[in-house]
mmCIF file of C-alpha atoms and ligand atoms in Angstrom:
data_model
loop_
_atom_site.group_PDB
_atom_site.id
_atom_site.type_symbol
_atom_site.label_atom_id
_atom_site.label_comp_id
_atom_site.label_asym_id
_atom_site.label_seq_id
_atom_site.Cartn_x
_atom_site.Cartn_y
_atom_site.Cartn_z
ATOM 1 C CA MET M 1 -0.083 -27.161 -43.830
ATOM 2 C CA ALA M 2 -0.678 -25.600 -40.401
ATOM 3 C CA LYS M 3 -3.197 -22.810 -40.476
ATOM 4 C CA SER M 4 -2.160 -19.292 -39.532
ATOM 5 C CA PRO M 5 -3.283 -17.748 -36.235
ATOM 6 C CA GLU M 6 -5.662 -15.626 -38.279
ATOM 7 C CA THR M 7 -7.433 -18.476 -40.055
ATOM 8 C CA GLU M 8 -7.322 -21.490 -37.701
ATOM 9 C CA HIS M 9 -10.640 -20.497 -36.086
ATOM 10 C CA PRO M 10 -13.786 -18.876 -37.478
ATOM 11 C CA ASN M 11 -13.782 -15.740 -35.351
ATOM 12 C CA LYS M 12 -11.375 -12.980 -36.311
ATOM 13 C CA VAL M 13 -9.954 -11.127 -33.334
ATOM 14 C CA PHE M 14 -7.689 -8.150 -33.021
ATOM 15 C CA GLY M 15 -5.137 -7.622 -30.281
ATOM 16 C CA TRP M 16 -1.551 -6.695 -29.571
ATOM 17 C CA GLY M 17 1.160 -9.319 -29.582
ATOM 18 C CA ALA M 18 4.917 -9.844 -29.425
ATOM 19 C CA ARG M 19 6.652 -11.637 -32.299
ATOM 20 C CA ASP M 20 10.120 -12.213 -30.864
ATOM 21 C CA LYS M 21 12.213 -11.736 -27.759
ATOM 22 C CA SER M 22 12.616 -8.027 -28.311
ATOM 23 C CA GLY M 23 9.229 -8.157 -26.571
ATOM 24 C CA VAL M 24 7.913 -5.251 -28.616
ATOM 25 C CA LEU M 25 4.129 -5.412 -28.796
ATOM 26 C CA SER M 26 2.260 -4.342 -31.914
ATOM 27 C CA PRO M 27 -1.126 -4.868 -33.597
ATOM 28 C CA PHE M 28 -1.822 -8.535 -34.297
ATOM 29 C CA HIS M 29 -4.685 -10.306 -36.042
ATOM 30 C CA PHE M 30 -5.612 -13.798 -34.930
ATOM 31 C CA SER M 31 -8.729 -15.892 -34.401
ATOM 32 C CA ARG M 32 -10.654 -17.620 -31.629
ATOM 33 C CA ARG M 33 -12.833 -20.743 -31.551
ATOM 34 C CA ASP M 34 -16.593 -20.530 -31.865
ATOM 35 C CA ASN M 35 -18.370 -20.268 -28.548
ATOM 36 C CA GLY M 36 -18.902 -23.932 -27.552
ATOM 37 C CA GLU M 37 -21.675 -25.427 -25.402
ATOM 38 C CA ASN M 38 -19.709 -24.843 -22.197
ATOM 39 C CA ASP M 39 -18.099 -21.573 -23.234
ATOM 40 C CA VAL M 40 -18.534 -17.938 -22.391
ATOM 41 C CA THR M 41 -17.411 -15.252 -24.842
ATOM 42 C CA VAL M 42 -16.183 -12.170 -23.016
ATOM 43 C CA LYS M 43 -15.895 -8.703 -24.522
ATOM 44 C CA ILE M 44 -12.780 -7.386 -22.801
ATOM 45 C CA LEU M 45 -13.045 -4.047 -21.004
ATOM 46 C CA PHE M 46 -9.821 -3.933 -18.980
ATOM 47 C CA CYS M 47 -6.682 -6.040 -18.691
ATOM 48 C CA GLY M 48 -3.952 -5.728 -16.062
ATOM 49 C CA VAL M 49 -0.268 -5.903 -16.966
ATOM 50 C CA CYS M 50 1.458 -8.549 -14.833
ATOM 51 C CA HIS M 51 5.235 -8.966 -14.636
ATOM 52 C CA THR M 52 4.616 -12.460 -16.018
ATOM 53 C CA ASP M 53 3.495 -10.750 -19.241
ATOM 54 C CA LEU M 54 6.885 -9.027 -19.334
ATOM 55 C CA HIS M 55 8.856 -12.222 -18.542
ATOM 56 C CA THR M 56 6.906 -13.951 -21.319
ATOM 57 C CA ILE M 57 7.284 -11.401 -24.114
ATOM 58 C CA LYS M 58 11.033 -11.264 -23.356
ATOM 59 C CA ASN M 59 11.289 -15.068 -23.249
ATOM 60 C CA ASP M 60 12.947 -14.842 -19.812
ATOM 61 C CA TRP M 61 12.010 -18.445 -19.008
ATOM 62 C CA GLY M 62 12.886 -19.862 -22.427
ATOM 63 C CA TYR M 63 9.479 -21.245 -23.361
ATOM 64 C CA THR M 64 7.636 -18.444 -25.094
ATOM 65 C CA TYR M 65 5.904 -19.579 -28.289
ATOM 66 C CA TYR M 66 5.699 -16.508 -30.493
ATOM 67 C CA PRO M 67 3.569 -14.812 -31.528
ATOM 68 C CA VAL M 68 2.181 -14.256 -28.059
ATOM 69 C CA VAL M 69 -0.706 -12.053 -26.918
ATOM 70 C CA PRO M 70 -0.252 -11.563 -23.156
ATOM 71 C CA GLY M 71 -2.835 -10.594 -20.543
ATOM 72 C CA HIS M 72 -4.384 -12.637 -17.727
ATOM 73 C CA GLU M 73 -6.123 -10.066 -15.563
ATOM 74 C CA ILE M 74 -9.225 -9.675 -17.677
ATOM 75 C CA VAL M 75 -12.531 -8.028 -16.804
ATOM 76 C CA GLY M 76 -15.305 -7.837 -19.352
ATOM 77 C CA ILE M 77 -18.899 -8.521 -20.266
ATOM 78 C CA ALA M 78 -20.262 -11.929 -21.251
ATOM 79 C CA THR M 79 -21.594 -11.506 -24.779
ATOM 80 C CA LYS M 80 -22.383 -15.133 -25.575
ATOM 81 C CA VAL M 81 -22.990 -18.198 -23.424
ATOM 82 C CA GLY M 82 -23.184 -21.820 -24.576
ATOM 83 C CA LYS M 83 -26.258 -23.942 -23.971
ATOM 84 C CA ASN M 84 -24.719 -25.797 -20.997
ATOM 85 C CA VAL M 85 -23.621 -22.610 -19.262
ATOM 86 C CA THR M 86 -25.472 -22.245 -15.996
ATOM 87 C CA LYS M 87 -23.214 -19.861 -14.093
ATOM 88 C CA PHE M 88 -23.465 -16.847 -16.392
ATOM 89 C CA LYS M 89 -25.825 -15.078 -18.751
ATOM 90 C CA GLU M 90 -25.257 -12.534 -21.479
ATOM 91 C CA GLY M 91 -24.562 -9.099 -20.051
ATOM 92 C CA ASP M 92 -22.919 -10.347 -16.834
ATOM 93 C CA ARG M 93 -19.695 -8.689 -15.752
ATOM 94 C CA VAL M 94 -17.089 -11.417 -15.484
ATOM 95 C CA GLY M 95 -13.393 -12.025 -14.947
ATOM 96 C CA VAL M 96 -10.829 -14.322 -16.537
ATOM 97 C CA GLY M 97 -7.520 -14.919 -14.806
ATOM 98 C CA VAL M 98 -4.365 -16.954 -15.340
ATOM 99 C CA ILE M 99 -5.957 -20.331 -16.081
ATOM 100 C CA ALA M 100 -8.126 -21.045 -19.106
ATOM 101 C CA GLY M 101 -8.345 -24.822 -19.051
ATOM 102 C CA SER M 102 -7.577 -28.056 -17.179
ATOM 103 C CA CYS M 103 -8.503 -31.748 -17.485
ATOM 104 C CA GLN M 104 -11.379 -31.326 -14.977
ATOM 105 C CA SER M 105 -11.040 -34.941 -13.799
ATOM 106 C CA CYS M 106 -7.717 -35.395 -11.967
ATOM 107 C CA GLU M 107 -7.087 -35.286 -8.222
ATOM 108 C CA SER M 108 -6.128 -31.592 -8.354
ATOM 109 C CA CYS M 109 -9.198 -30.617 -10.397
ATOM 110 C CA ASP M 110 -11.442 -32.639 -8.064
ATOM 111 C CA GLN M 111 -10.081 -30.580 -5.175
ATOM 112 C CA ASP M 112 -10.674 -27.266 -6.991
ATOM 113 C CA LEU M 113 -6.940 -26.923 -7.530
ATOM 114 C CA GLU M 114 -7.062 -26.585 -11.304
ATOM 115 C CA ASN M 115 -3.873 -24.531 -10.983
ATOM 116 C CA TYR M 116 -1.965 -27.735 -10.162
ATOM 117 C CA CYS M 117 -3.608 -29.950 -12.816
ATOM 118 C CA PRO M 118 -0.902 -31.556 -14.988
ATOM 119 C CA GLN M 119 -2.910 -30.552 -18.058
ATOM 120 C CA MET M 120 -3.694 -27.023 -16.907
ATOM 121 C CA SER M 121 -3.460 -24.509 -19.730
ATOM 122 C CA PHE M 122 -2.635 -20.891 -19.127
ATOM 123 C CA THR M 123 -4.689 -18.084 -20.613
ATOM 124 C CA TYR M 124 -1.854 -17.291 -23.038
ATOM 125 C CA ASN M 125 1.379 -18.850 -24.298
ATOM 126 C CA ALA M 126 -0.242 -22.271 -23.906
ATOM 127 C CA ILE M 127 -1.976 -24.898 -25.998
ATOM 128 C CA ALA M 128 -5.690 -25.507 -25.444
ATOM 129 C CA SER M 129 -7.248 -28.993 -25.428
ATOM 130 C CA ASP M 130 -8.154 -28.634 -29.131
ATOM 131 C CA GLY M 131 -4.456 -28.281 -29.965
ATOM 132 C CA THR M 132 -4.568 -24.588 -30.856
ATOM 133 C CA LYS M 133 -2.865 -21.756 -29.054
ATOM 134 C CA ASN M 134 -4.355 -19.600 -26.318
ATOM 135 C CA TYR M 135 -4.060 -15.854 -26.724
ATOM 136 C CA GLY M 136 -4.562 -13.511 -23.782
ATOM 137 C CA GLY M 137 -6.355 -10.355 -22.814
ATOM 138 C CA TYR M 138 -4.566 -7.629 -24.769
ATOM 139 C CA SER M 139 -7.356 -8.189 -27.295
ATOM 140 C CA GLU M 140 -11.009 -7.549 -28.121
ATOM 141 C CA ASN M 141 -12.532 -10.688 -26.671
ATOM 142 C CA ILE M 142 -11.820 -14.137 -25.306
ATOM 143 C CA VAL M 143 -13.664 -17.480 -25.345
ATOM 144 C CA VAL M 144 -13.340 -19.511 -22.129
ATOM 145 C CA ASP M 145 -14.980 -22.592 -20.618
ATOM 146 C CA GLN M 146 -17.381 -21.457 -17.866
ATOM 147 C CA ARG M 147 -15.365 -23.265 -15.166
ATOM 148 C CA PHE M 148 -12.569 -20.738 -15.718
ATOM 149 C CA VAL M 149 -14.768 -17.644 -15.655
ATOM 150 C CA LEU M 150 -15.288 -15.652 -12.449
ATOM 151 C CA ARG M 151 -18.308 -13.742 -11.263
ATOM 152 C CA PHE M 152 -17.163 -10.169 -10.717
ATOM 153 C CA PRO M 153 -18.676 -8.746 -7.509
ATOM 154 C CA GLU M 154 -20.878 -5.720 -7.969
ATOM 155 C CA ASN M 155 -18.930 -3.260 -5.872
ATOM 156 C CA LEU M 156 -15.523 -4.073 -7.387
ATOM 157 C CA PRO M 157 -14.577 -1.572 -10.103
ATOM 158 C CA SER M 158 -13.694 -3.205 -13.430
ATOM 159 C CA ASP M 159 -10.388 -1.342 -13.875
ATOM 160 C CA SER M 160 -8.813 -1.447 -10.430
ATOM 161 C CA GLY M 161 -10.433 -4.803 -9.712
ATOM 162 C CA ALA M 162 -8.865 -6.494 -12.755
ATOM 163 C CA PRO M 163 -5.405 -7.063 -11.151
ATOM 164 C CA LEU M 164 -7.007 -9.155 -8.415
ATOM 165 C CA LEU M 165 -7.475 -11.912 -11.007
ATOM 166 C CA CYS M 166 -3.752 -12.673 -10.894
ATOM 167 C CA ALA M 167 -2.021 -10.496 -8.290
ATOM 168 C CA GLY M 168 -4.896 -10.902 -5.815
ATOM 169 C CA ILE M 169 -5.259 -14.659 -5.924
ATOM 170 C CA THR M 170 -1.500 -15.235 -6.109
ATOM 171 C CA VAL M 171 -0.977 -13.625 -2.707
ATOM 172 C CA TYR M 172 -4.291 -14.713 -1.130
ATOM 173 C CA SER M 173 -3.930 -18.438 -1.845
ATOM 174 C CA PRO M 174 -0.590 -19.000 -0.034
ATOM 175 C CA MET M 175 -1.723 -16.869 2.899
ATOM 176 C CA LYS M 176 -4.650 -19.240 3.367
ATOM 177 C CA TYR M 177 -2.807 -22.483 2.587
ATOM 178 C CA TYR M 178 0.301 -21.800 4.687
ATOM 179 C CA GLY M 179 -1.682 -20.414 7.623
ATOM 180 C CA MET M 180 -0.517 -16.831 7.343
ATOM 181 C CA THR M 181 -3.728 -15.148 8.393
ATOM 182 C CA GLU M 182 -3.571 -15.073 12.186
ATOM 183 C CA ALA M 183 -4.396 -11.549 13.316
ATOM 184 C CA GLY M 184 -1.536 -9.818 15.108
ATOM 185 C CA LYS M 185 1.218 -11.860 13.420
ATOM 186 C CA HIS M 186 3.924 -10.057 11.485
ATOM 187 C CA LEU M 187 4.046 -10.364 7.684
ATOM 188 C CA GLY M 188 6.940 -9.114 5.570
ATOM 189 C CA VAL M 189 6.174 -8.333 1.926
ATOM 190 C CA ALA M 190 9.326 -8.387 -0.192
ATOM 191 C CA GLY M 191 8.965 -6.374 -3.416
ATOM 192 C CA LEU M 192 6.331 -3.639 -3.578
ATOM 193 C CA GLY M 193 4.966 -4.092 -7.079
ATOM 194 C CA GLY M 194 1.683 -5.471 -8.417
ATOM 195 C CA LEU M 195 1.611 -8.568 -6.207
ATOM 196 C CA GLY M 196 3.297 -6.895 -3.254
ATOM 197 C CA HIS M 197 0.948 -3.962 -2.861
ATOM 198 C CA VAL M 198 -2.104 -6.233 -2.951
ATOM 199 C CA ALA M 199 -0.395 -8.483 -0.360
ATOM 200 C CA VAL M 200 -0.074 -5.455 1.932
ATOM 201 C CA LYS M 201 -3.797 -4.711 1.622
ATOM 202 C CA ILE M 202 -4.913 -8.327 2.054
ATOM 203 C CA GLY M 203 -2.504 -8.753 4.984
ATOM 204 C CA LYS M 204 -4.023 -5.721 6.694
ATOM 205 C CA ALA M 205 -7.535 -7.089 6.071
ATOM 206 C CA PHE M 206 -6.494 -10.262 7.937
ATOM 207 C CA GLY M 207 -5.340 -8.093 10.837
ATOM 208 C CA LEU M 208 -1.611 -8.686 10.366
ATOM 209 C CA LYS M 209 1.192 -6.294 11.121
ATOM 210 C CA VAL M 210 2.735 -5.661 7.681
ATOM 211 C CA THR M 211 6.274 -4.558 6.873
ATOM 212 C CA VAL M 212 7.292 -3.827 3.298
ATOM 213 C CA ILE M 213 10.799 -4.986 2.368
ATOM 214 C CA SER M 214 11.920 -2.955 -0.626
ATOM 215 C CA SER M 215 15.021 -2.314 -2.707
ATOM 216 C CA SER M 216 14.845 1.468 -2.192
ATOM 217 C CA SER M 217 13.116 4.084 -0.063
ATOM 218 C CA LYS M 218 11.192 5.509 -3.051
ATOM 219 C CA LYS M 219 7.880 3.875 -2.119
ATOM 220 C CA GLU M 220 8.161 4.323 1.662
ATOM 221 C CA GLU M 221 5.887 7.296 2.184
ATOM 222 C CA GLU M 222 3.146 5.809 0.013
ATOM 223 C CA ALA M 223 3.435 2.356 1.534
ATOM 224 C CA ILE M 224 2.853 3.702 5.024
ATOM 225 C CA ASN M 225 0.434 6.558 4.418
ATOM 226 C CA HIS M 226 -1.517 5.201 1.530
ATOM 227 C CA LEU M 227 -1.300 1.413 1.317
ATOM 228 C CA GLY M 228 -1.565 0.935 5.066
ATOM 229 C CA ALA M 229 1.757 -0.816 5.785
ATOM 230 C CA ASP M 230 2.970 -0.561 9.379
ATOM 231 C CA SER M 231 6.640 -0.222 8.547
ATOM 232 C CA PHE M 232 9.128 -0.164 5.699
ATOM 233 C CA LEU M 233 12.549 -1.747 5.395
ATOM 234 C CA VAL M 234 15.107 -0.994 2.722
ATOM 235 C CA THR M 235 17.302 -4.049 2.097
ATOM 236 C CA SER M 236 20.382 -1.885 1.523
ATOM 237 C CA ASP M 237 20.104 -0.266 4.969
ATOM 238 C CA PRO M 238 22.277 -2.538 7.157
ATOM 239 C CA GLN M 239 21.299 -0.969 10.461
ATOM 240 C CA LYS M 240 17.565 -1.284 9.991
ATOM 241 C CA MET M 241 17.925 -4.759 8.493
ATOM 242 C CA LYS M 242 19.921 -5.818 11.542
ATOM 243 C CA ALA M 243 17.375 -4.383 13.937
ATOM 244 C CA ALA M 244 14.619 -6.366 12.162
ATOM 245 C CA ILE M 245 16.343 -9.753 12.429
ATOM 246 C CA GLY M 246 14.067 -12.407 13.906
ATOM 247 C CA THR M 247 10.948 -10.226 13.974
ATOM 248 C CA MET M 248 8.699 -11.665 11.261
ATOM 249 C CA ASP M 249 6.388 -14.669 11.298
ATOM 250 C CA TYR M 250 5.938 -14.855 7.542
ATOM 251 C CA ILE M 251 7.379 -13.335 4.371
ATOM 252 C CA ILE M 252 5.732 -13.221 0.975
ATOM 253 C CA ASP M 253 8.523 -12.809 -1.556
ATOM 254 C CA THR M 254 7.277 -11.261 -4.810
ATOM 255 C CA ILE M 255 10.641 -10.115 -6.165
ATOM 256 C CA SER M 256 10.785 -10.685 -9.918
ATOM 257 C CA ALA M 257 14.585 -10.738 -10.265
ATOM 258 C CA VAL M 258 17.403 -12.847 -8.847
ATOM 259 C CA HIS M 259 18.045 -11.782 -5.257
ATOM 260 C CA ALA M 260 19.634 -12.994 -2.035
ATOM 261 C CA LEU M 261 17.397 -15.063 0.259
ATOM 262 C CA TYR M 262 19.846 -14.947 3.170
ATOM 263 C CA PRO M 263 18.879 -11.486 4.467
ATOM 264 C CA LEU M 264 15.176 -12.270 4.088
ATOM 265 C CA LEU M 265 15.431 -15.575 5.977
ATOM 266 C CA GLY M 266 17.249 -13.718 8.731
ATOM 267 C CA LEU M 267 14.194 -11.517 9.262
ATOM 268 C CA LEU M 268 12.057 -14.546 10.157
ATOM 269 C CA LYS M 269 11.451 -15.759 13.691
ATOM 270 C CA VAL M 270 12.054 -19.411 14.593
ATOM 271 C CA ASN M 271 9.449 -21.497 12.664
ATOM 272 C CA GLY M 272 8.984 -18.612 10.224
ATOM 273 C CA LYS M 273 7.854 -19.200 6.648
ATOM 274 C CA LEU M 274 9.028 -17.529 3.456
ATOM 275 C CA ILE M 275 6.711 -18.133 0.523
ATOM 276 C CA ALA M 276 8.281 -17.390 -2.828
ATOM 277 C CA LEU M 277 5.941 -16.178 -5.557
ATOM 278 C CA GLY M 278 8.335 -14.346 -7.865
ATOM 279 C CA LEU M 279 9.754 -16.225 -10.828
ATOM 280 C CA PRO M 280 13.240 -14.853 -11.561
ATOM 281 C CA GLU M 281 14.818 -16.143 -14.744
ATOM 282 C CA LYS M 282 17.586 -17.987 -12.876
ATOM 283 C CA PRO M 283 17.504 -20.131 -9.692
ATOM 284 C CA LEU M 284 18.144 -18.504 -6.327
ATOM 285 C CA GLU M 285 20.707 -19.722 -3.834
ATOM 286 C CA LEU M 286 19.078 -21.373 -0.828
ATOM 287 C CA PRO M 287 21.212 -20.885 2.308
ATOM 288 C CA MET M 288 20.814 -23.849 4.651
ATOM 289 C CA PHE M 289 22.075 -22.378 7.924
ATOM 290 C CA PRO M 290 19.215 -19.983 8.677
ATOM 291 C CA LEU M 291 16.703 -22.638 7.600
ATOM 292 C CA VAL M 292 18.167 -25.418 9.691
ATOM 293 C CA LEU M 293 19.071 -23.387 12.748
ATOM 294 C CA GLY M 294 15.698 -21.643 12.930
ATOM 295 C CA ARG M 295 13.418 -24.494 11.764
ATOM 296 C CA LYS M 296 12.283 -22.151 9.032
ATOM 297 C CA MET M 297 10.662 -23.097 5.760
ATOM 298 C CA VAL M 298 10.649 -21.878 2.191
ATOM 299 C CA GLY M 299 7.602 -22.714 0.075
ATOM 300 C CA GLY M 300 6.072 -21.720 -3.221
ATOM 301 C CA SER M 301 2.606 -21.222 -4.650
ATOM 302 C CA ASP M 302 1.121 -20.848 -8.114
ATOM 303 C CA VAL M 303 -1.910 -18.541 -8.465
ATOM 304 C CA GLY M 304 -4.957 -20.411 -7.071
ATOM 305 C CA GLY M 305 -7.887 -22.588 -8.093
ATOM 306 C CA LEU M 306 -11.088 -21.118 -9.482
ATOM 307 C CA LYS M 307 -13.177 -21.672 -6.341
ATOM 308 C CA GLU M 308 -10.588 -19.896 -4.226
ATOM 309 C CA THR M 309 -10.254 -17.119 -6.812
ATOM 310 C CA GLN M 310 -13.997 -16.467 -6.456
ATOM 311 C CA GLU M 311 -13.617 -16.520 -2.667
ATOM 312 C CA MET M 312 -10.746 -13.988 -2.940
ATOM 313 C CA LEU M 313 -12.799 -11.672 -5.186
ATOM 314 C CA ASP M 314 -15.666 -11.778 -2.698
ATOM 315 C CA PHE M 315 -13.235 -11.165 0.183
ATOM 316 C CA CYS M 316 -11.737 -8.142 -1.615
ATOM 317 C CA ALA M 317 -15.199 -6.804 -2.443
ATOM 318 C CA LYS M 318 -16.178 -7.115 1.220
ATOM 319 C CA HIS M 319 -13.026 -5.349 2.430
ATOM 320 C CA ASN M 320 -12.976 -2.762 -0.388
ATOM 321 C CA ILE M 321 -9.623 -4.014 -1.632
ATOM 322 C CA THR M 322 -8.646 -3.021 -5.158
ATOM 323 C CA ALA M 323 -5.319 -2.450 -6.866
ATOM 324 C CA ASP M 324 -3.751 0.998 -7.185
ATOM 325 C CA ILE M 325 -3.523 1.391 -10.926
ATOM 326 C CA GLU M 326 -2.152 3.510 -13.730
ATOM 327 C CA LEU M 327 -4.695 3.255 -16.539
ATOM 328 C CA ILE M 328 -3.053 3.212 -19.983
ATOM 329 C CA LYS M 329 -4.128 3.049 -23.601
ATOM 330 C CA MET M 330 -3.207 0.015 -25.675
ATOM 331 C CA ASP M 331 -0.638 1.952 -27.689
ATOM 332 C CA GLU M 332 1.162 2.974 -24.481
ATOM 333 C CA ILE M 333 1.975 -0.632 -23.633
ATOM 334 C CA ASN M 334 5.599 -0.671 -24.802
ATOM 335 C CA SER M 335 6.620 2.295 -22.665
ATOM 336 C CA ALA M 336 4.621 0.807 -19.771
ATOM 337 C CA MET M 337 6.646 -2.423 -20.122
ATOM 338 C CA GLU M 338 9.879 -0.404 -19.998
ATOM 339 C CA ARG M 339 8.713 1.211 -16.778
ATOM 340 C CA LEU M 340 7.569 -2.124 -15.324
ATOM 341 C CA ALA M 341 11.060 -3.519 -15.965
ATOM 342 C CA LYS M 342 12.405 -0.712 -13.761
ATOM 343 C CA SER M 343 9.829 -1.277 -10.973
ATOM 344 C CA ASP M 344 8.473 2.157 -11.851
ATOM 345 C CA VAL M 345 4.715 1.646 -11.593
ATOM 346 C CA ARG M 346 2.221 2.591 -8.870
ATOM 347 C CA TYR M 347 1.358 -0.261 -8.634
ATOM 348 C CA ARG M 348 -0.226 -1.979 -11.632
ATOM 349 C CA PHE M 349 -0.701 -0.836 -15.202
ATOM 350 C CA VAL M 350 -4.169 -1.633 -16.495
ATOM 351 C CA ILE M 351 -5.025 -1.318 -20.169
ATOM 352 C CA ASP M 352 -8.291 0.417 -21.027
ATOM 353 C CA VAL M 353 -8.866 -2.178 -23.729
ATOM 354 C CA ALA M 354 -12.406 -1.357 -24.802
ATOM 355 C CA ASN M 355 -11.671 2.351 -25.234
ATOM 356 C CA SER M 356 -8.258 2.184 -26.839
ATOM 357 C CA LEU M 357 -7.914 -0.980 -28.902
ATOM 358 C CA SER M 358 -8.922 -0.070 -32.418
ATOM 359 C CA PRO M 359 -8.087 -2.243 -35.403
ATOM 360 C CA PRO M 360 -5.955 -0.389 -37.970
HETATM 361 P P1 LIG D 1 6.277 -6.129 -10.300
HETATM 362 O O1 LIG D 1 5.042 -5.320 -10.254
HETATM 363 O O2 LIG D 1 7.338 -5.792 -11.272
HETATM 364 O O3 LIG D 1 6.887 -6.168 -8.809
HETATM 365 C C1 LIG D 1 8.090 -6.823 -8.524
HETATM 366 C C2 LIG D 1 8.825 -6.040 -7.447
HETATM 367 O O4 LIG D 1 10.057 -6.731 -7.161
HETATM 368 C C3 LIG D 1 9.266 -4.636 -7.858
HETATM 369 O O5 LIG D 1 8.270 -3.679 -7.698
HETATM 370 C C4 LIG D 1 10.442 -4.382 -6.935
HETATM 371 O O6 LIG D 1 9.956 -3.965 -5.667
HETATM 372 C C5 LIG D 1 11.040 -5.779 -6.753
HETATM 373 N N1 LIG D 1 12.226 -5.949 -7.612
HETATM 374 C C6 LIG D 1 12.291 -5.954 -8.963
HETATM 375 N N2 LIG D 1 13.545 -6.130 -9.401
HETATM 376 C C7 LIG D 1 14.302 -6.247 -8.283
HETATM 377 C C8 LIG D 1 15.685 -6.453 -8.056
HETATM 378 N N3 LIG D 1 16.565 -6.565 -9.074
HETATM 379 N N4 LIG D 1 16.124 -6.552 -6.764
HETATM 380 C C9 LIG D 1 15.267 -6.430 -5.739
HETATM 381 N N5 LIG D 1 13.935 -6.213 -5.889
HETATM 382 C C10 LIG D 1 13.472 -6.132 -7.148
HETATM 383 O O7 LIG D 1 5.924 -7.669 -10.570
HETATM 384 P P2 LIG D 1 4.615 -8.520 -10.173
HETATM 385 O O8 LIG D 1 3.646 -8.461 -11.282
HETATM 386 O O9 LIG D 1 4.223 -8.190 -8.797
HETATM 387 O O10 LIG D 1 5.228 -9.995 -10.217
HETATM 388 C C11 LIG D 1 6.295 -10.355 -9.360
HETATM 389 C C12 LIG D 1 6.857 -11.707 -9.725
HETATM 390 O O11 LIG D 1 5.873 -12.705 -9.430
HETATM 391 C C13 LIG D 1 7.203 -11.911 -11.189
HETATM 392 O O12 LIG D 1 8.374 -12.693 -11.262
HETATM 393 C C14 LIG D 1 6.001 -12.658 -11.755
HETATM 394 O O13 LIG D 1 6.305 -13.417 -12.887
HETATM 395 C C15 LIG D 1 5.691 -13.534 -10.570
HETATM 396 N N6 LIG D 1 4.303 -14.032 -10.521
HETATM 397 C C16 LIG D 1 4.110 -15.244 -9.958
HETATM 398 C C17 LIG D 1 2.835 -15.738 -9.823
HETATM 399 C C18 LIG D 1 2.618 -17.043 -9.135
HETATM 400 O O14 LIG D 1 1.570 -17.649 -9.309
HETATM 401 N N7 LIG D 1 3.524 -17.495 -8.292
HETATM 402 C C19 LIG D 1 1.746 -15.002 -10.302
HETATM 403 C C20 LIG D 1 1.979 -13.736 -10.835
HETATM 404 C C21 LIG D 1 3.268 -13.250 -10.942
HETATM 405 P P3 LIG D 1 10.614 -2.703 -4.877
HETATM 406 O O15 LIG D 1 10.512 -1.530 -5.793
HETATM 407 O O16 LIG D 1 9.795 -2.613 -3.647
HETATM 408 O O17 LIG D 1 12.029 -3.108 -4.585
HETATM 409 ZN ZN1 LIG D 2 0.070 -12.576 -13.467
#
């Protein structure tokens, strides 16, 4: 008989998980493997709340294996290191992001692109190489192979730095890969949420002109005066949208719901690139005319490899880039998820795990 989540491994762990597609999170007891020779055990201090956590607990994509403990923007302290671990020692402040395992021997892994390894396993809602389930960062601790652990730069705060582990690398990696870093070029950021607001900050650090493309004017003042965006476009304002046609070199599309690509593609110049990062639950319609007539391209990108994630953390530390966060207690997570579903967060919820997760 299959063992229960609580007994399959020796180490009892407490966290919050969802049991079904209502997505309601509640206290959950499970277990984690013993710290192996290559592993680091991390006592979790803070964990960001990504929209992927929300898609997953609601089974938006149809492949959630309940019970699920979300959380892949984890900052904590290494409390145990295996005998082969060279990168970390006990007491180090470390990060764990979206990826917790990969084959470590394929072409993608050899190129430090573990994120595209066919056997890559996510930090949660995934099966590890030992056949047991991965549970994420809404919990006391996590055990991860050292390859998937990040050094957390000294001057990055643990709470507002945590979202960089997913939101940060997810926007940084395509900017580098697709050549979207040339100072003076014009970047549009569609969707001003967790990913979007970090894209604005990273875009500014590369010297780009940044325009936020948003569904309402609610975030306009903050985007300009606080996040550093150069301008703000509301998609429902036909006059301003028309005036902006053909003005952007690149667009990073972080919108989490089904939306029209046509108006966004119209904003691009000839040879412009739209890189889609959002994962709406249904496919989008891809209009061919603006693509073909303007030699434009649409691409995608999935987080980033571990080497590049470290590079991004160091880049953010150097440029003093952190997320704007609303710090919450573990038992506030369900109302936070309701607000996240309504795009009502400035701009990332982060759970104060160490100070608010107490076993019943
Ligand atoms: P988020 O904080 O909820 O931000 C998404 C933003 O999209 C919202 O703030 C809102 O911006 C806009 N939006 C939401 N619903 C909309 C609608 N119906 N119409 C138009 N705009 C809408 O989410 P996030 O954490 O940044 O994640 C964004 C998406 O990226 C999610 O689908 C997530 O799963 C995905 N993701 C992908 C990767 C990857 O590797 N590719 C990694 C992480 C997350 P405004 O208020 O400005 O309109
Ligand atoms: Zn994420």
